[in-house]
PDB file of C-alpha atoms in Angstrom:
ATOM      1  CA  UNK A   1       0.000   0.000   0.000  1.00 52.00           C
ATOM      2  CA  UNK A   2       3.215   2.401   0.510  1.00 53.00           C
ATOM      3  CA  UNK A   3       4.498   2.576  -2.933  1.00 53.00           C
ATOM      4  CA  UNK A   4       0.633   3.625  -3.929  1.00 52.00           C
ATOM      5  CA  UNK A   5       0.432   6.040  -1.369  1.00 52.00           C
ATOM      6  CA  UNK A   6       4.193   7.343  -2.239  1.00 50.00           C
ATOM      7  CA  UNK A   7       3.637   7.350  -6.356  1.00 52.00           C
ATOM      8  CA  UNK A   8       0.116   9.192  -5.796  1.00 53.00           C
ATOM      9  CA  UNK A   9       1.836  11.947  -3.328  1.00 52.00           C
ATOM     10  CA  UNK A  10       4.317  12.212  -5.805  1.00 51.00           C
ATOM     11  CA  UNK A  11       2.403  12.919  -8.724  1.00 48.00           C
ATOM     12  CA  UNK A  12       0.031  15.421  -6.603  1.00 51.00           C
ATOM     13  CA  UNK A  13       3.435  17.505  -5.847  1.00 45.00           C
ATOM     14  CA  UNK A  14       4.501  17.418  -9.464  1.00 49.00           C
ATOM     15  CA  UNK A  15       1.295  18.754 -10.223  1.00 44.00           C
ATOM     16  CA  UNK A  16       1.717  21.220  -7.945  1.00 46.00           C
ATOM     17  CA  UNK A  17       5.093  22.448  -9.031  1.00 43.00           C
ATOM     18  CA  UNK A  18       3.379  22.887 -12.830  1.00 40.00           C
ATOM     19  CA  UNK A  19       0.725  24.747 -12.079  1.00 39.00           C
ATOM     20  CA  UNK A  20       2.955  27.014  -9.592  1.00 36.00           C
ATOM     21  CA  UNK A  21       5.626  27.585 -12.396  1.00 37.00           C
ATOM     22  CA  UNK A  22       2.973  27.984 -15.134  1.00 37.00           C
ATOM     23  CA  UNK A  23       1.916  31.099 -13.316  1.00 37.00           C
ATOM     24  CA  UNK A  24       5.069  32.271 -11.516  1.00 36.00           C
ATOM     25  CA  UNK A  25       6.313  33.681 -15.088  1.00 44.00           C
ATOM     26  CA  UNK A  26       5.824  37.026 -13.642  1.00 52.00           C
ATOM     27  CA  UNK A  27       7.738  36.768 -10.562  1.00 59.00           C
ATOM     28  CA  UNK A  28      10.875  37.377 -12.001  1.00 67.00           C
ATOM     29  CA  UNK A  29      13.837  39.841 -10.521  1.00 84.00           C
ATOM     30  CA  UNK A  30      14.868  42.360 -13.233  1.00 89.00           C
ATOM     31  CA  UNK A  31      18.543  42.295 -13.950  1.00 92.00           C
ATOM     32  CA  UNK A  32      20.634  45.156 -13.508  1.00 93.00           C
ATOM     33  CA  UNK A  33      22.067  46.787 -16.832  1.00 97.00           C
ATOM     34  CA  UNK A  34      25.574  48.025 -17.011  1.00 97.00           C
ATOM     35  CA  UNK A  35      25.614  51.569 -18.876  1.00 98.00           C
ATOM     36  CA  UNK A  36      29.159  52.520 -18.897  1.00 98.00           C
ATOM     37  CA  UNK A  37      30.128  54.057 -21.837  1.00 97.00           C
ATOM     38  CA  UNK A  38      26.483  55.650 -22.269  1.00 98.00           C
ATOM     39  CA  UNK A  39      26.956  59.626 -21.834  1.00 98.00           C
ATOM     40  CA  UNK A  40      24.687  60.089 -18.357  1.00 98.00           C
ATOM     41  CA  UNK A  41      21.043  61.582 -18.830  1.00 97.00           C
ATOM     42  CA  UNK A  42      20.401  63.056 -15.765  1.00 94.00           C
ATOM     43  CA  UNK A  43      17.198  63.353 -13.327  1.00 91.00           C
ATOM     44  CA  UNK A  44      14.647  64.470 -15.585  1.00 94.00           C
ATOM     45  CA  UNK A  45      13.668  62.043 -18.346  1.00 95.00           C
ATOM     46  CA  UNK A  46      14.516  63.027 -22.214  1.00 97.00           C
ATOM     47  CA  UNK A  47      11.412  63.109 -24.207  1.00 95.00           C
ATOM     48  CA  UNK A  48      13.340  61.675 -27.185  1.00 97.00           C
ATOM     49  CA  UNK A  49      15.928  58.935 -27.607  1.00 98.00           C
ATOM     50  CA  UNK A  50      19.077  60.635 -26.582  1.00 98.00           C
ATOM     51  CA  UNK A  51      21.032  57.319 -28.252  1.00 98.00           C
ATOM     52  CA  UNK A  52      18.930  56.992 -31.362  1.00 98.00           C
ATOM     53  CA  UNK A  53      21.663  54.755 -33.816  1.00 97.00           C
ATOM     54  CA  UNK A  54      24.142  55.121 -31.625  1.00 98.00           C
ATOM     55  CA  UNK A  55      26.088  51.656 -31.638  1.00 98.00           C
ATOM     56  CA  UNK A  56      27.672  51.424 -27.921  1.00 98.00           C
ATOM     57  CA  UNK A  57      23.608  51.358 -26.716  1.00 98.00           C
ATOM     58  CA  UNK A  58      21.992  49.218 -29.278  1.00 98.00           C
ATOM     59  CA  UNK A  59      24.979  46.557 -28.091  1.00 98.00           C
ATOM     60  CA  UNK A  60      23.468  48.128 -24.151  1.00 98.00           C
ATOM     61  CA  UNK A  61      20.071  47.704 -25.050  1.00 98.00           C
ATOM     62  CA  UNK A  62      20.653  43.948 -26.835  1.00 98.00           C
ATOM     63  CA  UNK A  63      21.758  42.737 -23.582  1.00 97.00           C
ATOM     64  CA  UNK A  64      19.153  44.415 -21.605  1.00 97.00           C
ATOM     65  CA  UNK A  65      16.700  43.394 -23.051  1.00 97.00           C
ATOM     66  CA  UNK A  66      17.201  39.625 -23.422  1.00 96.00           C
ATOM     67  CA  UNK A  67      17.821  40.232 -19.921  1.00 95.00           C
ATOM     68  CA  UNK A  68      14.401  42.076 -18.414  1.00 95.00           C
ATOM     69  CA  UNK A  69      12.070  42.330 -21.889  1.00 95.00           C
ATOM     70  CA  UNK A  70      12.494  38.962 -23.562  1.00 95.00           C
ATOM     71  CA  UNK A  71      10.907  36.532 -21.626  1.00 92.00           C
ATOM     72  CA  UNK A  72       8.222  38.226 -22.372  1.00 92.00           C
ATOM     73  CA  UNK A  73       8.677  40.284 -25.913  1.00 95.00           C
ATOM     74  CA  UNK A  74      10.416  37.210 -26.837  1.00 95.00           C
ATOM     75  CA  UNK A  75      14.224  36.991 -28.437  1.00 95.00           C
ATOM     76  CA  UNK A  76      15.454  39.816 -30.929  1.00 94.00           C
ATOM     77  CA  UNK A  77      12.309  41.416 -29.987  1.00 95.00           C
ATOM     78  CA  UNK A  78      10.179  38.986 -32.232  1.00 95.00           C
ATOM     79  CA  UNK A  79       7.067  38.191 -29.620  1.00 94.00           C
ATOM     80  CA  UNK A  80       5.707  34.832 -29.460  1.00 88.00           C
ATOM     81  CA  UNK A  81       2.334  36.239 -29.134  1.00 86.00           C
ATOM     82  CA  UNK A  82       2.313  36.661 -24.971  1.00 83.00           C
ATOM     83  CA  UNK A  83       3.144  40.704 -25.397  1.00 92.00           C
ATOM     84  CA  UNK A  84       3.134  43.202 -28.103  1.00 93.00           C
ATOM     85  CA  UNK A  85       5.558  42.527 -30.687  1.00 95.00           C
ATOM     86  CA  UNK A  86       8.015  45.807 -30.468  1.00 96.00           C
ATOM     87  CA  UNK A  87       9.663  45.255 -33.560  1.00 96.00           C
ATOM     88  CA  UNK A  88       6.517  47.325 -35.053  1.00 96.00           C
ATOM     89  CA  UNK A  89       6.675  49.989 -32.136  1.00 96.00           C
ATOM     90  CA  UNK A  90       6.622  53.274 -34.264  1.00 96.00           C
ATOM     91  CA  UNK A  91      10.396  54.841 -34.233  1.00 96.00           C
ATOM     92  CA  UNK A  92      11.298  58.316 -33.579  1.00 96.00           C
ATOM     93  CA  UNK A  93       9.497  60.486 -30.980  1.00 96.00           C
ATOM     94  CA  UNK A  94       5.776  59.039 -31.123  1.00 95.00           C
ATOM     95  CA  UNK A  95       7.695  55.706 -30.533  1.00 96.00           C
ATOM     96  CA  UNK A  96       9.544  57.080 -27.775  1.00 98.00           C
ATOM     97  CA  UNK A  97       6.441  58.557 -26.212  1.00 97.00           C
ATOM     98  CA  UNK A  98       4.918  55.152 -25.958  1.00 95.00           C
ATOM     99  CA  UNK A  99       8.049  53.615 -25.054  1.00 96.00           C
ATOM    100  CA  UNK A 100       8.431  56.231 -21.943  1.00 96.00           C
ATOM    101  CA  UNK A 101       5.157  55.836 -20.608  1.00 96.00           C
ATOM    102  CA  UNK A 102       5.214  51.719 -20.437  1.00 96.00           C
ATOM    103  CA  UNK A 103       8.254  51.536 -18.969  1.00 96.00           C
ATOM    104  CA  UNK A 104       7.754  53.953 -16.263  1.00 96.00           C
ATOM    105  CA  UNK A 105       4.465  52.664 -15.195  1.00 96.00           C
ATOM    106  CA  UNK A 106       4.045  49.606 -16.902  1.00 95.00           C
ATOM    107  CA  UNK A 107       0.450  48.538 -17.760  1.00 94.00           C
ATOM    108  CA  UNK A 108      -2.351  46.893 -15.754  1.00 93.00           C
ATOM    109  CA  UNK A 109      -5.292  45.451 -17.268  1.00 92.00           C
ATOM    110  CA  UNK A 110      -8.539  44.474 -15.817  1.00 95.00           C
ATOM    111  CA  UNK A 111      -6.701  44.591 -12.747  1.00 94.00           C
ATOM    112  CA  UNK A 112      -3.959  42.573 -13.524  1.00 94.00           C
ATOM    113  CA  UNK A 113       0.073  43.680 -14.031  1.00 92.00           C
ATOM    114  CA  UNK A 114       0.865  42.996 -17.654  1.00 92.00           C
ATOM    115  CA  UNK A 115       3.720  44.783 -17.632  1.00 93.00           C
ATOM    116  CA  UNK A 116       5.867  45.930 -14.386  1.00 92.00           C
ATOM    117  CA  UNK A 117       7.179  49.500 -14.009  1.00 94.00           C
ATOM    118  CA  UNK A 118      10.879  50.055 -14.352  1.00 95.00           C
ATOM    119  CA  UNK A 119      11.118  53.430 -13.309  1.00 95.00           C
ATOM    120  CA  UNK A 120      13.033  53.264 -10.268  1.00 93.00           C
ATOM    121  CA  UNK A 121      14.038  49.788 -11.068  1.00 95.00           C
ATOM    122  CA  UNK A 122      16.479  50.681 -14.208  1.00 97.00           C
ATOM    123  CA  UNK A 123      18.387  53.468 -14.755  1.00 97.00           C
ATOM    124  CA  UNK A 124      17.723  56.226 -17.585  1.00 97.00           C
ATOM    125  CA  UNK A 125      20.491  55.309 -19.099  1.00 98.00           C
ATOM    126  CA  UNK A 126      19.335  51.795 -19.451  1.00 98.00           C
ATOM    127  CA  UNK A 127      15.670  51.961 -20.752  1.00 98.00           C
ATOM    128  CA  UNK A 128      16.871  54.272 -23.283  1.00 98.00           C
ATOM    129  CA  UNK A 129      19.721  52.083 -24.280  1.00 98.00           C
ATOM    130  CA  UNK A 130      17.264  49.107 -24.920  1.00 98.00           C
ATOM    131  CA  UNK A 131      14.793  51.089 -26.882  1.00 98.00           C
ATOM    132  CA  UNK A 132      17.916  52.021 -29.296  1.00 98.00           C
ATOM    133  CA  UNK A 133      18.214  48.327 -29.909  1.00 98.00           C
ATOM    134  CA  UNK A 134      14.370  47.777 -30.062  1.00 98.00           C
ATOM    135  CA  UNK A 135      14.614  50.750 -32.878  1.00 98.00           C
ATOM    136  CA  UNK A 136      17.284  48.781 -34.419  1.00 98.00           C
ATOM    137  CA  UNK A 137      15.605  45.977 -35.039  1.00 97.00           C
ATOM    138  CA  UNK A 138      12.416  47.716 -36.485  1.00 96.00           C
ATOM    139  CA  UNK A 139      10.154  46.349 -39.309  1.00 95.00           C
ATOM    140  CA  UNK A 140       7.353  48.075 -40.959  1.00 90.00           C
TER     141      UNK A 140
END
């Protein structure tokens, strides 16, 4: 009766884990983003891409983004359908605009955190370095 009892215990805790990582995508610690080399920005935020082109921040921005944006935005910024596929994220400043206010405050939907707010979280320096390489990678 022990090997019953053990296999059936078993299989209720590897449903368990499933279902817990299933829905624990979210839970996820974003990773810092080093910016040397990136001229500083300052306090106030820049209404426009202060490293538009610039090559040291796409390479920036490529690594910050597989870092804190792909899991979800998926790899080279081609989605897999879960968020918004920023390869078609207008460039220049009405692409910026949008850009600014989603990662400052992210987005909540019917009540639920689609997107986390990185103000506070990552620099400047950084969110603008990974919307150079989302720019970058653009398609019409």
């Amino acid at each position: 009766m022990k090997p019953v009892i053990l296999g059936g215990g078993l299989l209720a805790l590897g449903l368990a884990l499933s279902a817990s990582m299933a829905f624990g995508h979210g839970d996820v610690q974003p990773q810092p983003v080093d910016t040397a080399g990136l001229a500083p920005l300052g306090e106030g935020w820049k209404e426009e891409n202060p490293y538009r082109g610039d090559a040291k921040a796409i390479a920036i921005g490529d690594s910050g983004f597989n870092q804190n944006c792909a899991r979800c935005h998926g790899l080279q910024v081609i989605s897999g359908g879960l968020a918004p596929d920023l390869r078609y994220l207008p460039v220049g400043k009405e692409g910026d605009e949008y850009f600014v206010e989603r990662v400052r405050h992210g987005a909540i939907i019917n009540g639920m955190t689609k997107m986390p707010a990185f103000e506070g979280v990552l620099s400047q320096e950084a969110l603008w370095a990974i919307r150079t390489y989302i720019e970058s990678k653009h398609e019409e």
